[in-house]
Coordinates of C-alpha atoms in Angstrom, one line a residue:
X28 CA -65.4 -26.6 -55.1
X29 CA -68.6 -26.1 -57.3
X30 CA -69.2 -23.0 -56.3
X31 CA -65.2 -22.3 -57.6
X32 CA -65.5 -24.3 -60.7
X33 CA -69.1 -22.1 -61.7
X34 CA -66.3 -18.8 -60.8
X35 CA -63.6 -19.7 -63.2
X36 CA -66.5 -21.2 -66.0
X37 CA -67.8 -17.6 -65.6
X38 CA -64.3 -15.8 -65.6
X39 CA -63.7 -17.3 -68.8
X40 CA -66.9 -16.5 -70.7
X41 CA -67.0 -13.0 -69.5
X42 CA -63.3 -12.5 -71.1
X43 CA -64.4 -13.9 -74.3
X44 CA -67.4 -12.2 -74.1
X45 CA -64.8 -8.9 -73.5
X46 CA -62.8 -10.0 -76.5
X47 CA -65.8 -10.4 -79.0
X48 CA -66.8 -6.9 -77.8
X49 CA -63.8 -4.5 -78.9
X50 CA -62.6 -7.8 -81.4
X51 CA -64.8 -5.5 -84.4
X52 CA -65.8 -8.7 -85.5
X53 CA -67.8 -7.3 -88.7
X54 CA -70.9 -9.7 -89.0
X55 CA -71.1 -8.8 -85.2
X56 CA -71.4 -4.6 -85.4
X57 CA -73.6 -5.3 -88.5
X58 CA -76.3 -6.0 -86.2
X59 CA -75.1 -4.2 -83.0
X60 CA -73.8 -0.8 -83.4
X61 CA -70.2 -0.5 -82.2
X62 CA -71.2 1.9 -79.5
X63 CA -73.3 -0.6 -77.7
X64 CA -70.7 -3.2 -77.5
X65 CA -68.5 -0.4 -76.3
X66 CA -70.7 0.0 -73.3
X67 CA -71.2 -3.8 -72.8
X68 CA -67.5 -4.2 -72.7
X69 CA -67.6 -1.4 -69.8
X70 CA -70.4 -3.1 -68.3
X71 CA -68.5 -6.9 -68.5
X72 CA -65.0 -5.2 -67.1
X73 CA -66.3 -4.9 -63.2
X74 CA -68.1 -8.7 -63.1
X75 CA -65.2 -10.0 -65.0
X76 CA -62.3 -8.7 -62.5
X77 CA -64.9 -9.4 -59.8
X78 CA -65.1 -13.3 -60.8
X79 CA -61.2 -13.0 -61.3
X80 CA -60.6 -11.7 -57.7
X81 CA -63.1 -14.5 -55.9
X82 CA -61.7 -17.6 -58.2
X83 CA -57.9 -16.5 -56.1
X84 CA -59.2 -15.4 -52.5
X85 CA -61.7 -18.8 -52.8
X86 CA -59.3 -21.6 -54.4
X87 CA -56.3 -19.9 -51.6
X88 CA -59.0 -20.6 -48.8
X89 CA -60.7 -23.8 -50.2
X90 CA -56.5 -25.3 -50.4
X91 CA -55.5 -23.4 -46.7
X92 CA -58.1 -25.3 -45.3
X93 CA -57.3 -28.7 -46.7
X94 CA -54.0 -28.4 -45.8
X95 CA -54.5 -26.5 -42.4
X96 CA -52.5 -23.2 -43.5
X97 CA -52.7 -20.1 -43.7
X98 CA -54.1 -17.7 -46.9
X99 CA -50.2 -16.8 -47.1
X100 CA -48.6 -19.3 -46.8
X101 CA -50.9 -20.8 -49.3
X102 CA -49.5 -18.6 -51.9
X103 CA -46.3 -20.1 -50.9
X104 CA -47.3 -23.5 -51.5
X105 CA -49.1 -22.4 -54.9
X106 CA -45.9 -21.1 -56.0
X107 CA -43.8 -24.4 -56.1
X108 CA -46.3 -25.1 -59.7
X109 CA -44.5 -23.8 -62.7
X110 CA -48.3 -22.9 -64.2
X111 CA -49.4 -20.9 -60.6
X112 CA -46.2 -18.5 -61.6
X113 CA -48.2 -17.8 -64.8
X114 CA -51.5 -17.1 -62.8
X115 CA -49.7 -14.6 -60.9
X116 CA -48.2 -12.7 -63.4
X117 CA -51.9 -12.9 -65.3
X118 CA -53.7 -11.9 -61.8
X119 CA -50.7 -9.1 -61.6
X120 CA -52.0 -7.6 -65.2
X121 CA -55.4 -8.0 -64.8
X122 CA -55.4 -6.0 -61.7
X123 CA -53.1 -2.9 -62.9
X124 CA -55.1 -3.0 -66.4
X125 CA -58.3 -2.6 -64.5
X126 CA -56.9 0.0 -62.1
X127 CA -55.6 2.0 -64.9
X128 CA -58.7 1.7 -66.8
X129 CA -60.9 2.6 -63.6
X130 CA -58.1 6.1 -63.3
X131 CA -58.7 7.0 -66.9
X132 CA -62.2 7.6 -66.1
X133 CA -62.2 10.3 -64.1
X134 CA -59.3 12.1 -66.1
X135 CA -58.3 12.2 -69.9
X136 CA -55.5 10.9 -71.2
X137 CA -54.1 10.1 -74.9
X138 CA -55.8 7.7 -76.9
X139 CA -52.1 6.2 -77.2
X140 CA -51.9 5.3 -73.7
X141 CA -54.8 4.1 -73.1
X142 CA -54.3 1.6 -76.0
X143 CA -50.4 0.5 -74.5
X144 CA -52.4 -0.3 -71.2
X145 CA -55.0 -2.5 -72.7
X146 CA -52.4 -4.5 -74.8
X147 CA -51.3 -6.2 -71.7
X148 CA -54.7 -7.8 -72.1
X149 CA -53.3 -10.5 -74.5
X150 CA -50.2 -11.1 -72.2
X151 CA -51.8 -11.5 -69.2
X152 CA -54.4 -14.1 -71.3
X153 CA -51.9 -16.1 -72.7
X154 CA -49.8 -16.2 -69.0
X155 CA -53.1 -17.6 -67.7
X156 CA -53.7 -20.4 -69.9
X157 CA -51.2 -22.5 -68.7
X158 CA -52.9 -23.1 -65.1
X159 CA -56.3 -23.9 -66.6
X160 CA -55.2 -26.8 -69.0
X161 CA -53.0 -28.3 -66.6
X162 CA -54.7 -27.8 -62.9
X163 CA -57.7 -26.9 -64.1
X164 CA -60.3 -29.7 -62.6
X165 CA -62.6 -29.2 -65.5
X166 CA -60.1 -30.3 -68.0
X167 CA -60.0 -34.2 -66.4
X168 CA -63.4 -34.6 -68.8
X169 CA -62.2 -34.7 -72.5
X170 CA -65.6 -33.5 -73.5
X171 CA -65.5 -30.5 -71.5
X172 CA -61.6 -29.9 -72.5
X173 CA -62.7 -30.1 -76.5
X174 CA -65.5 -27.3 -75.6
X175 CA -63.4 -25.4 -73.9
X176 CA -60.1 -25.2 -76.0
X177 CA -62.6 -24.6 -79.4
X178 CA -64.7 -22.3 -78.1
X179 CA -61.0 -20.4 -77.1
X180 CA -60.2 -21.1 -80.4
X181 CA -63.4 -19.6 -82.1
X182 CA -62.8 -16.7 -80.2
X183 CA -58.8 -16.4 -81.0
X184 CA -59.2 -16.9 -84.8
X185 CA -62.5 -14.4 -85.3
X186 CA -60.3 -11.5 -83.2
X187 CA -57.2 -12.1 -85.1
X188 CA -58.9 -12.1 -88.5
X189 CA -60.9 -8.9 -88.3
X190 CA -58.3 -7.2 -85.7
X191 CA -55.1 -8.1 -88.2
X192 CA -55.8 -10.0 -91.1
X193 CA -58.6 -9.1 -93.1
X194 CA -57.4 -5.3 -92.9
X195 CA -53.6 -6.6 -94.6
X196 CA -56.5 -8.3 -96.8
X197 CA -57.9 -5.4 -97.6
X198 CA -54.5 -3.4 -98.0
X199 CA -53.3 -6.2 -100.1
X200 CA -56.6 -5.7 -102.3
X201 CA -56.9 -2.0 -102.6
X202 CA -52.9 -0.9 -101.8
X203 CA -54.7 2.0 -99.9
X204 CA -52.7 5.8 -100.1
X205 CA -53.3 9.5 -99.3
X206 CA -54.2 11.1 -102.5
X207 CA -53.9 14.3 -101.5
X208 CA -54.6 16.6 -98.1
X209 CA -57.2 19.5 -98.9
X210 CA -56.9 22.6 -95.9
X211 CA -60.9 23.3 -95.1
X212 CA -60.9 25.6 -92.5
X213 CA -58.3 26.8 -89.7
X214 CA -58.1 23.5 -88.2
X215 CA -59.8 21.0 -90.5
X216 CA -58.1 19.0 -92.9
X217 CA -59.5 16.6 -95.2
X218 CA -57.8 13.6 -96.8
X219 CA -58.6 12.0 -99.9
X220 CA -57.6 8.5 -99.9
X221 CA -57.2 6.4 -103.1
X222 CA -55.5 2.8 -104.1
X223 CA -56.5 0.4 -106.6
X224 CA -60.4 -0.5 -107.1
X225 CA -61.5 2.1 -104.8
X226 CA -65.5 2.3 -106.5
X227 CA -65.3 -1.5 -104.9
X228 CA -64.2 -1.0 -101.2
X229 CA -67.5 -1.4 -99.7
X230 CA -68.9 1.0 -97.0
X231 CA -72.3 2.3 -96.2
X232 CA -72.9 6.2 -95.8
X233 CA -72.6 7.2 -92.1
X234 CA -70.0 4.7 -91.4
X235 CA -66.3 4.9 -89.9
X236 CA -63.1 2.9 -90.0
X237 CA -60.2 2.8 -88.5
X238 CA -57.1 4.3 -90.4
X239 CA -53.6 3.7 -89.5
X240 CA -51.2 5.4 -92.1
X241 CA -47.6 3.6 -92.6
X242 CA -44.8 6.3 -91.7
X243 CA -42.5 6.4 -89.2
X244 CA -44.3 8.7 -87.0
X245 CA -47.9 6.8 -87.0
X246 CA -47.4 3.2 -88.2
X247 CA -48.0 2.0 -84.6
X248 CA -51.4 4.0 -84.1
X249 CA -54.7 3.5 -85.4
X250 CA -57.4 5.7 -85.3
X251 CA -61.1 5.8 -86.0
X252 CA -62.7 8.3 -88.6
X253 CA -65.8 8.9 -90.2
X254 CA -65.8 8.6 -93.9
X255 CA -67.0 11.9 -94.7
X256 CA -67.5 11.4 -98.9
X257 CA -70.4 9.0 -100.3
X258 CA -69.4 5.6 -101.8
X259 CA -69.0 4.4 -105.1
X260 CA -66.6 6.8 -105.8
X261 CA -62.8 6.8 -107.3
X262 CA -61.5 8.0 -103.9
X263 CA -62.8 8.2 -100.7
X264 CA -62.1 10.8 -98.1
X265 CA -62.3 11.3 -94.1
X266 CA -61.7 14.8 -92.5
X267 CA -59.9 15.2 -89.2
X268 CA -59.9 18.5 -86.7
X269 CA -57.2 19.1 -84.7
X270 CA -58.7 18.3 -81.2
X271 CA -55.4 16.5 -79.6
X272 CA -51.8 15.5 -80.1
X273 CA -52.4 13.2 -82.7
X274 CA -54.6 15.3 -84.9
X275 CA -52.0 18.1 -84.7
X276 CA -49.1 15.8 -85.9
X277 CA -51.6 13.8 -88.3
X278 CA -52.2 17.3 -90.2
X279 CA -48.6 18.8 -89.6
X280 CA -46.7 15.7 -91.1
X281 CA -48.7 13.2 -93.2
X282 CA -47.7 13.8 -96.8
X283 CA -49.5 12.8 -100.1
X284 CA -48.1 8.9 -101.2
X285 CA -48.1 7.7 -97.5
X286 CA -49.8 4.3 -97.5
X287 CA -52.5 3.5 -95.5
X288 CA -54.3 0.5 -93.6
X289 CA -57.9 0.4 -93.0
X290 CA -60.0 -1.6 -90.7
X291 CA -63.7 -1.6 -91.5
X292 CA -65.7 -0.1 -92.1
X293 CA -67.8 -0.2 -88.5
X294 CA -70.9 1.5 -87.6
X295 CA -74.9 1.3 -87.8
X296 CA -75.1 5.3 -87.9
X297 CA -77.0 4.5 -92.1
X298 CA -80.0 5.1 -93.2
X299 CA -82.7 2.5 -93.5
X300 CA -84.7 2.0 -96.9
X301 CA -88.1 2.9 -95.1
X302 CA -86.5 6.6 -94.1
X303 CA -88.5 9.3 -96.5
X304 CA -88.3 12.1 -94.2
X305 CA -85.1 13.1 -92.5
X306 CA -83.4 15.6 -90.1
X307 CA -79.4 16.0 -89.9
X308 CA -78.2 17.8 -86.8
X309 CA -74.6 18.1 -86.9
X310 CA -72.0 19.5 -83.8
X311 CA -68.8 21.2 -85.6
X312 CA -67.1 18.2 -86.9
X313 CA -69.5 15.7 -86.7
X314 CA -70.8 16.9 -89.8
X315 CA -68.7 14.3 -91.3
X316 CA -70.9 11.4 -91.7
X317 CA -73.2 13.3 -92.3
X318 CA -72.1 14.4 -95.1
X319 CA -71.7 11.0 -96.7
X320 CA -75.2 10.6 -95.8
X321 CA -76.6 13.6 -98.3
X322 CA -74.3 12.5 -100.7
X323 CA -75.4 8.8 -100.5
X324 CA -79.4 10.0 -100.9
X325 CA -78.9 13.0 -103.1
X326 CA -81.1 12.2 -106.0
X327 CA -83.6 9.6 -103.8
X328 CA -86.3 12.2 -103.1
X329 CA -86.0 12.2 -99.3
X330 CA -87.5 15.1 -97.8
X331 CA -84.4 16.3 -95.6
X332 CA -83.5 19.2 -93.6
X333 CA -79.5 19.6 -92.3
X334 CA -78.9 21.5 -89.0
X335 CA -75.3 22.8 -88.5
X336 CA -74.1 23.9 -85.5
X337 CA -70.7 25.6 -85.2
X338 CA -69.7 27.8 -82.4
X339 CA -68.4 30.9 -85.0
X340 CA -69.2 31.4 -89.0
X341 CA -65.2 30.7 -89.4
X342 CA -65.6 27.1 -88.5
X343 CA -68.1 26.5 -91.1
X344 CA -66.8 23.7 -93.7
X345 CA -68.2 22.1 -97.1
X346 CA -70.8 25.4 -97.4
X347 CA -70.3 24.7 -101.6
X348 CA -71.0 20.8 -101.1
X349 CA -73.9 21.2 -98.3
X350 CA -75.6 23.9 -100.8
X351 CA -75.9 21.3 -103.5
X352 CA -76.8 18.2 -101.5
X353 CA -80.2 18.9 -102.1
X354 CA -81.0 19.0 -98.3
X355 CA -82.6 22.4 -96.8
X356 CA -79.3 23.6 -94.7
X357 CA -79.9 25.6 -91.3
X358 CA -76.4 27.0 -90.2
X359 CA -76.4 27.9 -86.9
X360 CA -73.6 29.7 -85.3
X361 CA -74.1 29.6 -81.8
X362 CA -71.6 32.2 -80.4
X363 CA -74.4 34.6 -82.2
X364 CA -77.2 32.4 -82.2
X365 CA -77.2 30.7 -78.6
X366 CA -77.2 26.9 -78.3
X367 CA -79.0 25.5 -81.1
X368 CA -82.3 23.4 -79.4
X369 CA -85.3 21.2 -80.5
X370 CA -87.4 24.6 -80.5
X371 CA -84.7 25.6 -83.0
X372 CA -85.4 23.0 -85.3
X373 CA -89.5 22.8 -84.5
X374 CA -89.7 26.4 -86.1
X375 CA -88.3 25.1 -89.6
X376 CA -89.6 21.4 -89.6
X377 CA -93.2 21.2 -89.6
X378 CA -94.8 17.7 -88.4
X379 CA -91.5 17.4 -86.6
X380 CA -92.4 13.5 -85.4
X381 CA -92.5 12.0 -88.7
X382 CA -89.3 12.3 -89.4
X383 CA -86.0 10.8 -88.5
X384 CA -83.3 12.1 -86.6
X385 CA -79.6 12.0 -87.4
X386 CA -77.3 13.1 -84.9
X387 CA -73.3 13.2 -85.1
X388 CA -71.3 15.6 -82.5
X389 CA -70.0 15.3 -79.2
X390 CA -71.6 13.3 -76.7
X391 CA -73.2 15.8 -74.5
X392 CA -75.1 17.5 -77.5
X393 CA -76.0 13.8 -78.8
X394 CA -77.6 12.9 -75.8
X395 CA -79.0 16.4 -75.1
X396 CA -81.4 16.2 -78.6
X397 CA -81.7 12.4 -77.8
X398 CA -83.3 13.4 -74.8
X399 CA -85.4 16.4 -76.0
X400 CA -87.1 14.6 -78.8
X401 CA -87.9 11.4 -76.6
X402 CA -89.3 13.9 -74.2
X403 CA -91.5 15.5 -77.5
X404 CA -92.8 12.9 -78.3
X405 CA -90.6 11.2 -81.1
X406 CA -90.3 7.1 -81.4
X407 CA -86.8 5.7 -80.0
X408 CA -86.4 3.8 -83.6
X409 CA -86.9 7.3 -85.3
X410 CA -83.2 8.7 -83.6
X411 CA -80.0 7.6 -84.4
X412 CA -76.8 8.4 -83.4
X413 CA -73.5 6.4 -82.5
X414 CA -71.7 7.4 -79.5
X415 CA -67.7 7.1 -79.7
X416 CA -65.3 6.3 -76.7
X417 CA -62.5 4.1 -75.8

């Protein structure tokens, strides 16, 4: 029975632990870039449904044995409790969430789905309360009981704030709306949003939120952008490419007035004060942080060079505000060019370990320079990047 009691202890922990992770609990990612808790919730998923499958098969045996049955007709038994039916129905989720989840991985699906599968995660939590308070064997000590239920309650009441209440908060504050929708190439759009005190929502260059506009076509849906303008500013602005469904309706049928909801900002990819020499690669539309980040050190006397890769000259955006950033811009188009590559950059950027790297695009070319400049020579704490996944 110890050995059971240490398996539920540990369920518990580890789905809290998984809660805390993806809750985007602020003075949590301001330490721990939201990436990395994105791959420690991946990394807690298979241990927690692990612990989940031995605390059933081990309390079913540890009870058949007492009372000389078998592991089915165990469940039977189980099944006369009100709370078991709970348990089930939790055990039930748990199990299709995770083999859903574990599908997903080998082939892509809409952002939308993936979200309507992981909602169950709050049902099947709440249908498995029930059983731990009342059969639980822990819950006989009132000590362990008043741990137990406030450390749930910690947990609850941080994920609810930042998940749902401090972005009303903020909406409430800055009544948040598209200002206007500015076409910047074939299929990039940007959109400038405004609302009331705008030079005061705070956000550090580099950073992201998530953005979830109030029509009847994308009130339900919230999606994560870069802020692609620097702060301080009447307006602020993110800039969107059409990569997937929701892009392609997001550009087609958002209109200038819509209100918008905004949940952040989130994200470590900033500079640091000690930063005076710096190098921006940027993949097609990961020039959008980027951005923010010339504009935010424009006029600080950083020595910095910007790398932009696109695959043809038509998909090169912001040429006008890239020229005046102050940085020394290196367009690269690679359907003429080849794939842009450390050698690339080593012929324009002289003492090429000294400086800083910045790196926004998609996850094979982040981890392709992050793995050519470790190989060169360049410190760990000199590259940053921030790699984005659900």
């Amino acid at each position: 029975m110890f050995v059971i009691g240490s398996i539920d202890r540990l369920t518990g922990f580890l789905y809290a632990t998984l809660a805390v992770c993806f809750g985007r609990i602020s003075f949590i990612t301001k330490y721990i870039s939201f990436d990395r808790l994105t791959r420690w919730h991946h990394y807690h998923t298979i241990p927690a449904m692990t612990f989940i499958i031995l605390h059933f098969v081990f309390l079913t045996l540890s009870y058949a044995q007492l009372s000389r049955s078998t592991f089915w007709t165990q469940q039977l038994k189980f099944l006369r409790f009100d709370e078991i039916l709970g348990a089930y129905v939790a055990l039930i989720l748990f199990l299709l969430i995770a083999g859903f989840s574990f599908l997903f991985s080998f082939i892509k699906i809409k952002y939308e789905y993936w979200y309507f599968v992981h909602l169950f995660v709050y049902v099947a939590a709440l249908a498995s309360f029930g059983h731990q308070m009342e059969l639980g064997g822990d819950f006989r000590s009132l000590l362990f009981s008043a741990f137990w239920v406030g450390f749930g309650l910690v947990v609850l009441i941080l994920f609810v704030w930042y998940r749902f209440l401090a972005p009303a908060r903020l909406f409430l504050h800055h009544q948040f709306i598209v200002n206007k929708i500015i076409k910047e190439s074939d299929n990039c759009y940007s959109i400038y949003i405004g609302g009331r005190n705008i030079d005061n929502f705070r956000y550090r260059a580099g950073q992201f939120a998530a953005f979830r506009f109030l029509t009847k076509d994308f009130w339900l849906q919230s999606h994560p952008f870069s802020i692609s303008s620097a702060p301080g500013q009447k307006e602020f602005r993110i800039t969107i490419k059409n990569l997937g469904d929701y892009t392609k309706r997001l550009i087609t049928k958002l209109k200038p007035g819509t209100q918008v909801i905004v949940e952040g900002p989130h994200g470590q990819f900033v500079f640091n004060d000690n930063v005076k020499r710096a190098v921006m690669i940027a993949g097609g539309i990961g020039i959008t942080p980027i951005l923010s980040l010339l504009g935010s050190i424009k006029d600080k006397g950083i020595e910095t060079h910007c790398f932009f890769s696109i695959k043809a000259q038509g998909e090169l955006i912001f040429k006008d505000e890239l020229s005046s950033s102050g940085a020394v811009v290196h367009y690269h188009a690679s359907d003429d060019l080849g794939r842009l590559t450390l050698d690339t950059i080593k012929q324009s950027v002289s003492a090429f370990r000294d400086y800083h790297y910045y790196i926004c695009g998609h996850e094979k070319m982040i981890k392709f320079f992050r793995d050519q400049l470790m190989t060169a020579g360049v410190a760990k704490d000199k590259i940053h990047y921030e790699l984005f996944s659900y």
